[in-house]
Tab-separated table of C-alpha atoms in Angstrom:
chain	number	residue	atom	x	y	z
A	30	MET	CA	21.831	-59.286	-12.786
A	31	LYS	CA	21.551	-55.492	-12.981
A	32	GLN	CA	19.499	-55.385	-16.186
A	33	ILE	CA	17.124	-57.487	-14.601
A	34	SER	CA	16.975	-55.496	-10.913
A	35	ILE	CA	16.349	-52.271	-13.374
A	36	LEU	CA	13.345	-53.776	-15.205
A	37	LEU	CA	12.148	-55.308	-12.027
A	38	ILE	CA	12.488	-51.386	-10.532
A	39	GLY	CA	10.773	-49.996	-13.625
A	40	LEU	CA	7.935	-52.513	-13.643
A	41	PHE	CA	7.484	-51.484	-9.759
A	42	PHE	CA	6.814	-47.885	-10.338
A	43	SER	CA	4.838	-48.574	-13.282
A	44	TRP	CA	2.241	-50.145	-11.168
A	45	SER	CA	2.730	-47.899	-8.158
A	46	ILE	CA	1.800	-45.004	-11.062
A	47	TYR	CA	-0.979	-47.274	-12.379
A	48	ALA	CA	-2.499	-48.181	-9.285
A	49	GLN	CA	-2.548	-44.243	-8.392
A	50	GLU	CA	-4.132	-43.573	-11.796
A	51	ASN	CA	-6.548	-46.095	-11.298
A	52	ASN	CA	-7.684	-44.960	-7.346
A	53	SER	CA	-7.596	-41.261	-8.816
A	54	TYR	CA	-10.775	-39.597	-10.714
A	55	ASN	CA	-11.396	-36.319	-12.321
A	56	PHE	CA	-14.696	-34.861	-13.039
A	57	SER	CA	-16.948	-32.416	-14.434
A	58	LEU	CA	-20.437	-32.538	-13.248
A	59	GLU	CA	-21.558	-33.763	-16.602
A	60	GLU	CA	-19.113	-36.743	-16.292
A	61	ALA	CA	-20.102	-37.036	-12.583
A	62	ILE	CA	-23.592	-37.633	-13.711
A	63	ASN	CA	-23.081	-40.067	-16.644
A	64	TYR	CA	-20.486	-42.067	-13.929
A	65	ALA	CA	-23.267	-42.340	-11.364
A	66	LYS	CA	-25.907	-43.708	-14.380
A	67	GLU	CA	-23.612	-46.403	-14.972
A	68	ASN	CA	-22.025	-47.341	-11.081
A	69	ASN	CA	-24.365	-46.063	-8.640
A	70	ARG	CA	-25.478	-49.204	-6.670
A	71	THR	CA	-28.827	-48.117	-6.378
A	72	ILE	CA	-29.419	-47.278	-9.809
A	73	GLN	CA	-27.520	-51.033	-10.860
A	74	ASN	CA	-30.251	-52.528	-8.229
A	75	ALA	CA	-33.257	-50.641	-9.792
A	76	ASN	CA	-31.781	-51.927	-13.538
A	77	LEU	CA	-32.053	-55.189	-12.451
A	78	SER	CA	-35.620	-55.069	-11.163
A	79	ILE	CA	-35.934	-54.271	-14.275
A	80	ASN	CA	-34.698	-57.706	-15.596
A	81	ALA	CA	-36.468	-59.588	-13.058
A	82	ALA	CA	-39.744	-57.918	-14.200
A	83	GLU	CA	-38.581	-58.705	-17.772
A	84	GLN	CA	-38.323	-62.720	-16.250
A	85	ASP	CA	-41.596	-62.545	-14.496
A	86	VAL	CA	-43.369	-61.557	-18.269
A	87	LYS	CA	-41.694	-64.883	-19.422
A	88	ALA	CA	-42.642	-66.927	-17.226
A	89	THR	CA	-46.436	-66.189	-17.248
A	90	THR	CA	-46.088	-66.028	-21.099
A	91	ALA	CA	-44.508	-69.837	-20.539
A	92	LEU	CA	-47.791	-70.878	-18.717
A	93	GLY	CA	-49.916	-70.595	-21.776
A	94	LEU	CA	-47.572	-72.870	-23.756
A	95	PRO	CA	-47.164	-76.723	-23.718
A	96	GLN	CA	-45.757	-77.878	-20.784
A	97	ILE	CA	-44.242	-81.416	-20.950
A	98	ASN	CA	-43.611	-83.498	-17.549
A	99	GLY	CA	-42.023	-86.629	-16.885
A	100	ALA	CA	-42.736	-88.983	-13.989
A	101	VAL	CA	-41.385	-92.466	-12.966
A	102	ASP	CA	-43.400	-94.578	-10.301
A	103	TYR	CA	-42.197	-97.645	-8.676
A	104	GLN	CA	-43.954	-99.746	-6.454
A	105	LEU	CA	-42.660	-102.664	-4.308
A	106	TYR	CA	-45.434	-104.785	-2.834
A	107	VAL	CA	-43.524	-105.728	0.875
A	108	LYS	CA	-46.454	-107.719	1.708
A	109	THR	CA	-49.473	-109.351	-0.658
A	110	PRO	CA	-52.690	-110.358	0.345
A	111	PHE	CA	-51.215	-113.924	-0.623
A	112	ASP	CA	-48.605	-115.795	-2.066
A	113	VAL	CA	-48.263	-114.612	-5.518
A	114	ASN	CA	-45.194	-117.437	-6.473
A	115	SER	CA	-47.767	-120.184	-5.417
A	116	LEU	CA	-50.523	-119.349	-8.066
A	117	PRO	CA	-49.641	-121.133	-11.225
A	118	GLU	CA	-48.002	-119.323	-14.806
A	119	GLY	CA	-51.103	-116.926	-15.945
A	120	ASP	CA	-53.090	-116.589	-13.422
A	121	PRO	CA	-54.851	-113.069	-13.422
A	122	PHE	CA	-53.598	-112.807	-9.771
A	123	ARG	CA	-50.280	-112.613	-10.398
A	124	PHE	CA	-50.657	-109.783	-12.570
A	125	LEU	CA	-52.452	-107.709	-10.000
A	126	PHE	CA	-49.986	-108.248	-7.402
A	127	PRO	CA	-46.354	-108.175	-9.035
A	128	LYS	CA	-43.841	-107.753	-6.283
A	129	HIS	CA	-42.141	-105.018	-8.848
A	130	GLN	CA	-44.032	-102.419	-10.920
A	131	LEU	CA	-42.748	-99.664	-12.468
A	132	THR	CA	-44.349	-96.777	-14.325
A	133	PRO	CA	-42.253	-94.661	-16.720
A	134	ALA	CA	-44.747	-92.004	-18.294
A	135	ILE	CA	-44.954	-88.482	-19.995
A	136	GLN	CA	-47.087	-86.082	-20.296
A	137	LEU	CA	-48.444	-82.775	-21.967
A	138	ASN	CA	-50.294	-79.962	-21.122
A	139	GLN	CA	-51.501	-77.679	-22.867
A	140	LEU	CA	-53.810	-74.236	-21.343
A	141	LEU	CA	-56.761	-73.608	-24.319
A	142	PHE	CA	-58.431	-70.851	-21.936
A	143	ASP	CA	-58.196	-69.234	-19.113
A	144	GLY	CA	-59.329	-65.308	-19.032
A	145	GLY	CA	-56.955	-64.980	-15.912
A	146	TYR	CA	-53.889	-66.240	-18.111
A	147	VAL	CA	-54.902	-62.950	-20.481
A	148	VAL	CA	-54.778	-60.604	-17.997
A	149	GLY	CA	-51.875	-61.940	-16.258
A	150	LEU	CA	-49.792	-61.451	-19.428
A	151	GLN	CA	-51.114	-58.108	-19.131
A	152	SER	CA	-50.137	-57.270	-15.649
A	153	ASN	CA	-46.806	-58.509	-16.048
A	154	LYS	CA	-46.309	-55.616	-18.612
A	155	VAL	CA	-47.596	-52.937	-16.820
A	156	PHE	CA	-45.469	-54.105	-13.874
A	157	LEU	CA	-42.799	-54.270	-16.344
A	158	GLU	CA	-42.890	-50.806	-16.916
A	159	ILE	CA	-43.942	-49.999	-13.682
A	160	SER	CA	-40.182	-51.256	-12.891
A	161	LYS	CA	-39.053	-49.092	-15.834
A	162	ASN	CA	-40.447	-45.639	-14.056
A	163	ALA	CA	-39.287	-46.103	-10.541
A	164	LYS	CA	-35.749	-46.998	-12.334
A	165	GLU	CA	-36.259	-43.664	-14.097
A	166	LYS	CA	-37.444	-42.032	-10.981
A	167	THR	CA	-34.414	-43.473	-9.192
A	168	GLU	CA	-32.246	-42.180	-11.777
A	169	ASN	CA	-33.677	-38.647	-11.677
A	170	GLU	CA	-33.236	-38.445	-7.938
A	171	ILE	CA	-29.451	-40.044	-7.879
A	172	VAL	CA	-28.949	-37.251	-10.490
A	173	THR	CA	-30.341	-34.459	-8.364
A	174	ALA	CA	-28.620	-35.634	-5.425
A	175	VAL	CA	-24.962	-35.589	-7.620
A	176	ILE	CA	-25.392	-32.129	-8.433
A	177	SER	CA	-26.092	-31.105	-5.246
A	178	ALA	CA	-23.261	-32.602	-4.069
A	179	TYR	CA	-20.802	-32.365	-6.671
A	180	ASN	CA	-21.984	-28.472	-6.126
A	181	ASN	CA	-21.732	-28.551	-2.119
A	182	ALA	CA	-18.228	-29.561	-2.794
A	183	LEU	CA	-17.377	-27.068	-5.144
A	184	LEU	CA	-18.751	-24.433	-2.601
A	185	THR	CA	-16.684	-25.681	0.349
A	186	LYS	CA	-13.605	-25.569	-2.285
A	187	GLU	CA	-14.006	-22.112	-3.403
A	188	SER	CA	-15.005	-21.253	-0.082
A	189	ILE	CA	-11.438	-22.404	1.544
A	190	ALA	CA	-9.861	-20.323	-1.333
A	191	ILE	CA	-11.689	-17.281	-0.425
A	192	THR	CA	-10.846	-17.891	2.902
A	193	ASN	CA	-7.361	-18.404	2.899
A	194	ASN	CA	-6.857	-15.266	0.610
A	195	ASN	CA	-8.685	-13.285	3.226
A	196	ILE	CA	-6.426	-14.375	5.523
A	197	SER	CA	-3.453	-14.087	4.025
A	198	VAL	CA	-4.368	-10.150	3.209
A	199	LEU	CA	-5.587	-10.040	7.198
A	200	LYS	CA	-2.171	-11.307	8.005
A	201	ASP	CA	-0.732	-8.556	6.251
A	202	ASN	CA	-2.663	-5.673	7.549
A	203	LEU	CA	-2.147	-7.459	11.320
A	204	ASN	CA	1.665	-7.278	10.760
A	205	GLU	CA	1.791	-3.605	9.540
A	206	THR	CA	-0.964	-2.847	12.579
A	207	THR	CA	1.456	-4.644	15.003
A	208	LYS	CA	4.563	-2.652	13.488
A	209	ILE	CA	2.381	0.538	13.755
A	210	PHE	CA	1.413	-0.194	17.343
A	211	GLU	CA	4.954	-1.227	18.479
A	212	ASN	CA	5.840	1.915	17.280
A	213	GLY	CA	3.236	3.706	19.222
A	214	LEU	CA	1.023	5.424	16.470
A	215	THR	CA	-2.222	3.170	17.386
A	216	GLU	CA	-3.801	2.196	20.032
A	217	GLU	CA	-3.244	-1.749	21.089
A	218	GLU	CA	-7.320	-1.957	20.482
A	219	ASP	CA	-6.306	-1.997	16.701
A	220	VAL	CA	-4.237	-4.927	17.031
A	221	GLU	CA	-6.849	-6.606	18.626
A	222	GLN	CA	-9.733	-6.236	16.967
A	223	LEU	CA	-7.140	-7.836	13.732
A	224	GLN	CA	-6.542	-10.670	15.895
A	225	ILE	CA	-10.287	-11.565	16.510
A	226	THR	CA	-11.182	-11.679	12.751
A	227	LEU	CA	-8.184	-13.223	11.826
A	228	SER	CA	-9.094	-16.208	14.742
A	229	SER	CA	-12.630	-16.261	13.392
A	230	LEU	CA	-11.245	-16.949	9.870
A	231	GLU	CA	-9.442	-19.494	11.213
A	232	ILE	CA	-11.707	-21.011	12.899
A	233	THR	CA	-14.138	-20.778	9.606
A	234	LEU	CA	-10.976	-22.418	7.731
A	235	LYS	CA	-10.979	-25.925	9.755
A	236	ASN	CA	-14.936	-26.045	9.475
A	237	LEU	CA	-15.104	-25.394	5.956
A	238	GLU	CA	-11.884	-28.315	5.176
A	239	THR	CA	-13.595	-30.464	7.532
A	240	LEU	CA	-17.186	-30.176	5.175
A	241	HIS	CA	-15.337	-30.372	2.236
A	242	ASP	CA	-13.942	-33.629	3.175
A	243	ILE	CA	-17.478	-34.893	4.029
A	244	SER	CA	-19.098	-33.742	0.259
A	245	LYS	CA	-16.779	-34.957	-1.263
A	246	GLY	CA	-17.118	-38.572	0.455
A	247	TYR	CA	-20.656	-38.156	-0.127
A	248	LEU	CA	-20.144	-37.735	-3.527
A	249	LYS	CA	-17.737	-40.576	-3.706
A	250	VAL	CA	-20.826	-43.043	-2.023
A	251	LEU	CA	-23.571	-41.489	-4.979
A	252	LEU	CA	-20.919	-42.546	-7.835
A	253	GLY	CA	-20.301	-46.199	-6.730
A	254	LEU	CA	-16.208	-44.783	-5.910
A	255	ASP	CA	-14.367	-46.332	-3.457
A	256	ILE	CA	-14.267	-44.531	-0.127
A	257	ASN	CA	-10.165	-44.234	-0.350
A	258	ALA	CA	-10.083	-43.119	-4.004
A	259	GLU	CA	-8.947	-39.515	-4.777
A	260	ILE	CA	-11.605	-37.197	-6.687
A	261	THR	CA	-11.192	-33.927	-8.035
A	262	LEU	CA	-13.735	-31.520	-9.326
A	263	LYS	CA	-12.665	-29.994	-12.497
A	264	ASP	CA	-15.488	-27.315	-12.857
A	265	SER	CA	-16.269	-24.350	-10.839
A	266	LEU	CA	-19.085	-22.565	-9.611
A	267	GLU	CA	-18.599	-19.384	-12.236
A	268	SER	CA	-18.868	-21.712	-14.967
A	269	LEU	CA	-21.981	-23.910	-13.725
A	270	VAL	CA	-23.853	-21.085	-12.743
A	271	THR	CA	-23.655	-19.583	-16.693
A	272	ASP	CA	-24.417	-23.224	-18.016
A	273	ASN	CA	-27.512	-22.948	-15.694
A	274	ILE	CA	-29.045	-20.043	-16.125
A	275	SER	CA	-32.055	-20.607	-18.892
A	276	LEU	CA	-35.006	-18.382	-18.951
A	277	GLU	CA	-36.580	-20.655	-21.806
A	278	LEU	CA	-37.109	-22.928	-19.093
A	279	ILE	CA	-39.629	-21.075	-17.223
A	280	SER	CA	-41.485	-19.668	-20.172
A	281	GLU	CA	-42.292	-23.053	-21.583
A	282	ASN	CA	-44.949	-25.361	-20.758
A	283	GLN	CA	-44.023	-28.838	-20.473
A	284	PRO	CA	-47.036	-31.398	-19.893
A	285	ILE	CA	-47.296	-33.098	-16.532
A	286	SER	CA	-47.651	-36.169	-17.920
A	287	ASN	CA	-44.179	-36.586	-18.614
A	288	ASN	CA	-43.315	-36.250	-14.884
A	289	ILE	CA	-42.227	-39.440	-13.809
A	290	ASP	CA	-44.571	-39.768	-10.790
A	291	TYR	CA	-48.082	-38.666	-13.117
A	292	LYS	CA	-46.265	-41.831	-15.057
A	293	ILE	CA	-46.206	-44.154	-12.025
A	294	ALA	CA	-49.774	-42.827	-10.571
A	295	ALA	CA	-50.856	-43.592	-14.195
A	296	ASN	CA	-49.780	-46.843	-14.332
A	297	GLN	CA	-51.205	-47.824	-10.974
A	298	VAL	CA	-54.611	-47.055	-12.739
A	299	LEU	CA	-53.888	-49.431	-15.276
A	300	SER	CA	-52.739	-51.969	-13.079
A	301	LYS	CA	-55.929	-51.667	-10.544
A	302	GLU	CA	-58.086	-52.043	-13.916
A	303	LEU	CA	-56.134	-55.152	-14.786
A	304	GLU	CA	-56.867	-56.421	-11.306
A	305	TYR	CA	-60.510	-55.622	-11.703
A	306	LYS	CA	-60.721	-57.530	-14.980
A	307	LEU	CA	-58.720	-60.661	-13.350
A	308	GLU	CA	-61.253	-60.919	-10.979
A	309	ARG	CA	-63.939	-60.667	-13.945
A	310	SER	CA	-62.376	-63.643	-15.361
A	311	GLU	CA	-62.836	-66.011	-12.371
A	312	GLN	CA	-66.694	-66.359	-13.869
A	313	LEU	CA	-65.241	-67.666	-17.175
A	314	PRO	CA	-64.750	-71.393	-17.682
A	315	LYS	CA	-61.043	-72.712	-17.847
A	316	LEU	CA	-60.448	-75.272	-20.415
A	317	ASN	CA	-57.164	-76.907	-20.314
A	318	ALA	CA	-56.281	-80.179	-22.520
A	319	PHE	CA	-53.814	-83.183	-21.984
A	320	VAL	CA	-52.061	-86.012	-23.588
A	321	ASN	CA	-50.295	-88.537	-21.943
A	322	ALA	CA	-47.875	-91.686	-22.647
A	323	SER	CA	-46.846	-94.460	-20.251
A	324	TYR	CA	-44.917	-97.690	-20.007
A	325	LEU	CA	-45.860	-100.538	-17.382
A	326	GLY	CA	-43.235	-103.110	-16.150
A	327	ILE	CA	-44.237	-105.708	-13.955
A	328	SER	CA	-42.047	-108.181	-12.165
A	329	ASP	CA	-41.276	-110.808	-9.398
A	330	GLU	CA	-37.734	-109.551	-9.430
A	331	PHE	CA	-36.528	-106.664	-10.104
A	332	THR	CA	-35.596	-106.848	-14.066
A	333	PHE	CA	-36.240	-103.693	-15.008
A	334	PHE	CA	-33.073	-102.912	-16.854
A	335	ASN	CA	-33.030	-106.088	-18.658
A	336	LYS	CA	-33.663	-106.421	-22.637
A	337	GLU	CA	-36.039	-109.213	-21.940
A	338	GLN	CA	-38.104	-106.976	-19.545
A	339	ASN	CA	-41.959	-106.816	-21.184
A	340	TRP	CA	-43.525	-103.298	-20.862
A	341	LEU	CA	-47.454	-102.593	-21.344
A	342	PHE	CA	-47.727	-99.346	-23.611
A	343	SER	CA	-50.612	-96.971	-23.200
A	344	SER	CA	-51.649	-93.534	-24.132
A	345	ILE	CA	-54.486	-91.339	-23.281
A	346	GLY	CA	-55.757	-87.394	-23.768
A	347	GLY	CA	-58.543	-85.302	-23.319
A	348	VAL	CA	-59.636	-82.296	-22.052
A	349	SER	CA	-60.310	-80.893	-18.863
A	350	LEU	CA	-63.434	-77.874	-18.617
A	351	THR	CA	-64.008	-75.852	-15.191
A	352	VAL	CA	-66.914	-73.770	-14.885
A	353	PRO	CA	-67.570	-71.647	-11.622
A	354	ILE	CA	-71.264	-72.138	-10.166
A	355	PHE	CA	-71.383	-70.862	-7.157
A	356	SER	CA	-69.107	-69.614	-4.788
A	357	SER	CA	-71.520	-68.051	-1.747
A	358	PHE	CA	-70.554	-64.211	-3.377
A	359	GLY	CA	-67.253	-64.319	-2.404
A	360	ASN	CA	-66.252	-63.461	-5.991
A	361	LYS	CA	-68.760	-60.668	-6.277
A	362	ALA	CA	-67.244	-59.184	-2.793
A	363	LYS	CA	-63.379	-59.935	-4.563
A	364	ARG	CA	-64.863	-58.021	-7.954
A	365	GLN	CA	-66.685	-54.810	-6.247
A	366	LYS	CA	-63.694	-54.407	-3.793
A	367	ALA	CA	-61.270	-54.367	-6.659
A	368	LYS	CA	-63.318	-51.664	-8.588
A	369	ILE	CA	-63.225	-49.533	-5.703
A	370	GLU	CA	-59.265	-49.879	-5.695
A	371	TRP	CA	-59.500	-48.943	-9.582
A	372	ASP	CA	-61.712	-45.646	-8.546
A	373	ILE	CA	-59.296	-45.147	-5.931
A	374	ALA	CA	-56.180	-45.147	-8.134
A	375	LYS	CA	-57.889	-42.613	-10.772
A	376	ASN	CA	-58.726	-40.317	-8.029
A	377	GLU	CA	-55.270	-40.100	-6.664
A	378	LEU	CA	-54.128	-39.870	-10.750
A	379	ILE	CA	-56.263	-36.415	-10.799
A	380	GLU	CA	-55.356	-35.309	-7.189
A	381	LYS	CA	-51.537	-36.116	-8.558
A	382	GLU	CA	-52.009	-33.975	-11.510
A	383	SER	CA	-53.146	-31.238	-9.559
A	384	GLN	CA	-50.300	-31.755	-6.907
A	385	LEU	CA	-48.086	-31.386	-9.533
A	386	SER	CA	-49.369	-28.482	-11.668
A	387	ILE	CA	-48.799	-26.279	-8.579
A	388	GLU	CA	-44.974	-28.184	-7.436
A	389	VAL	CA	-43.855	-26.805	-11.135
A	390	GLN	CA	-44.922	-23.416	-10.864
A	391	ASN	CA	-43.230	-23.549	-7.177
A	392	ALA	CA	-40.396	-24.707	-9.063
A	393	LYS	CA	-40.419	-22.289	-11.765
A	394	ASN	CA	-40.629	-19.006	-8.951
A	395	GLU	CA	-37.863	-20.328	-6.701
A	396	TYR	CA	-36.151	-20.984	-9.716
A	397	ASN	CA	-36.433	-17.722	-11.082
A	398	LEU	CA	-36.085	-15.957	-7.596
A	399	ALA	CA	-32.808	-18.137	-7.598
A	400	ILE	CA	-31.918	-16.512	-10.893
A	401	ASP	CA	-32.822	-12.586	-9.406
A	402	THR	CA	-30.835	-13.147	-5.763
A	403	TYR	CA	-27.815	-14.299	-8.278
A	404	ALA	CA	-27.746	-11.482	-9.748
A	405	ASN	CA	-28.480	-9.242	-6.781
A	406	GLN	CA	-25.537	-10.912	-4.715
A	407	GLN	CA	-23.180	-10.107	-7.847
A	408	LYS	CA	-23.637	-6.523	-7.047
A	409	ASN	CA	-23.825	-6.970	-3.763
A	410	LEU	CA	-20.253	-8.369	-3.588
A	411	ALA	CA	-18.871	-5.871	-6.019
A	412	LEU	CA	-19.947	-3.152	-3.045
A	413	ALA	CA	-18.739	-5.368	-0.303
A	414	GLU	CA	-15.206	-5.376	-1.866
A	415	LYS	CA	-15.681	-2.110	-2.765
A	416	ILE	CA	-16.384	-0.456	1.117
A	417	GLU	CA	-13.716	-3.180	2.234
A	418	ARG	CA	-10.902	-1.470	0.120
A	419	LYS	CA	-11.776	1.902	0.598
A	420	ASN	CA	-12.047	1.696	5.034
A	421	THR	CA	-8.694	-0.855	4.483
A	422	ILE	CA	-7.510	2.815	3.125
A	423	LYS	CA	-9.006	5.014	5.415
A	424	TYR	CA	-7.602	2.586	8.270
A	425	ARG	CA	-4.195	3.156	7.590
A	426	GLU	CA	-4.416	6.745	6.904
A	427	GLY	CA	-5.883	6.966	10.502
A	428	ILE	CA	-9.216	8.376	9.215
A	429	ALA	CA	-11.436	5.065	9.887
A	430	SER	CA	-11.205	2.882	13.315
A	431	SER	CA	-10.257	-0.703	13.639
A	432	PHE	CA	-13.761	-1.414	14.561
A	433	ASP	CA	-15.078	0.480	11.043
A	434	LEU	CA	-12.808	-1.834	9.135
A	435	ARG	CA	-13.875	-5.245	10.963
A	436	GLN	CA	-17.082	-4.343	10.377
A	437	ALA	CA	-16.180	-3.744	6.656
A	438	GLN	CA	-14.146	-7.215	6.387
A	439	THR	CA	-16.857	-8.829	8.196
A	440	GLN	CA	-19.676	-7.840	6.118
A	441	LEU	CA	-17.556	-8.959	3.066
A	442	TYR	CA	-16.967	-12.311	4.159
A	443	THR	CA	-20.618	-12.463	5.061
A	444	ILE	CA	-21.642	-11.429	1.169
A	445	GLN	CA	-19.154	-13.884	-0.272
A	446	GLN	CA	-20.689	-16.378	1.381
A	447	GLU	CA	-23.660	-15.331	0.177
A	448	TYR	CA	-23.006	-15.284	-3.059
A	449	LEU	CA	-21.298	-18.364	-3.527
A	450	GLN	CA	-24.851	-19.796	-1.747
A	451	ALA	CA	-27.013	-17.724	-4.535
A	452	ILE	CA	-24.612	-19.632	-7.093
A	453	ILE	CA	-25.557	-22.915	-5.527
A	454	ASP	CA	-28.900	-22.207	-5.607
A	455	VAL	CA	-29.257	-21.586	-9.062
A	456	ILE	CA	-27.927	-24.817	-9.980
A	457	ASN	CA	-30.128	-26.707	-7.397
A	458	LYS	CA	-33.110	-25.005	-8.534
A	459	LYS	CA	-32.938	-25.584	-11.742
A	460	ALA	CA	-32.092	-29.238	-11.323
A	461	GLU	CA	-35.320	-29.677	-8.970
A	462	LEU	CA	-37.501	-28.369	-12.129
A	463	THR	CA	-35.517	-30.398	-14.747
A	464	ASN	CA	-36.434	-33.420	-11.832
A	465	LEU	CA	-39.899	-31.992	-11.830
A	466	LEU	CA	-40.736	-32.005	-15.907
A	467	ASN	CA	-38.439	-35.171	-16.224
A	468	ILE	CA	-35.765	-33.239	-18.480
A	469	LYS	CA	-32.716	-35.340	-18.884
A	470	GLN	CA	-29.648	-33.928	-17.661
């Protein structure tokens, strides 16, 4: 009994550990991106849209293949023009007015020619390509959003660490200054200045902790995780910024045709061209063939399941030709409208190309500026730390005032945040540029 209890306890703890591990995730930025590509619900829906478009292609293709339909017609004469039973056997009127009539039939239809069918096949393939482009655009947008959310979570995480360190240092200064004040060697204002700075930092810390939870929650949504799942970020901003500085990306000339919005606009041109061809195909004749086979059973009683029931077999085949002659100029108006929409799509493609060229150049400029700003903020941070250390020493030696120290500390705290933001800007600006160039992360 004791062994069974130990076994049950062991199983319980094993299950608990597994449940905790199963609801806890550790991601580098690259791992987060790959996970989102598989589990983000918006991307999953985009994949389903592609599957739906593939089924549309199959359904349209099937329209040009043989179609077989079966039918069973049953008729019951509730009231005949006269009493059929009063007629002698063999009288033709008995055949014309049977009380029960059953006609099972099967028909084969085959489309021989329809210009609209050919264009429809092409259109479905274009629509499939549009769905794939839409999925690619969705994926690019989600990847960019994941990068931004991951970076924001890292920003608040590292800001919390820096702020905690600043609070710790400031508390030491405050304790030391308080003791000096109690011994009558400094003014009360020096203590109050440090208390104001400490209070401000503590409020900032609470705000950062709230923002950190919010940014991690948004990241969970993008990754398709349960909102209650635990998530740990493995990367640091310092390591990411090193990986995301690429001057070659600025100097290289990538074709605008790789941009996903350009591809979508180009597909729109092709789609409108096919719509125009479809309207033109309405001028062409349509030709269909069919073969029909049926049995006819008649009886004064419902005996169609009896072996003795007589059946009359017939079969017929033929073709059907439809030739458009005159539509009161309605079809001509539709063709002209389709041609106009095609011309509009071509103009929009040219405009999109020009617009994207400007956007890419602006993105390169902003990315280059972000790199320069990051390098500048590195220098500023080193200087701010040096100034703060000097003022701390001067303050302890009685050379600098508490106001000078607080000013140096506030400047350091500001530049620390600007430095972190400069890192974020480098990573985000690169993500925006690679998204425009449709370079996969």
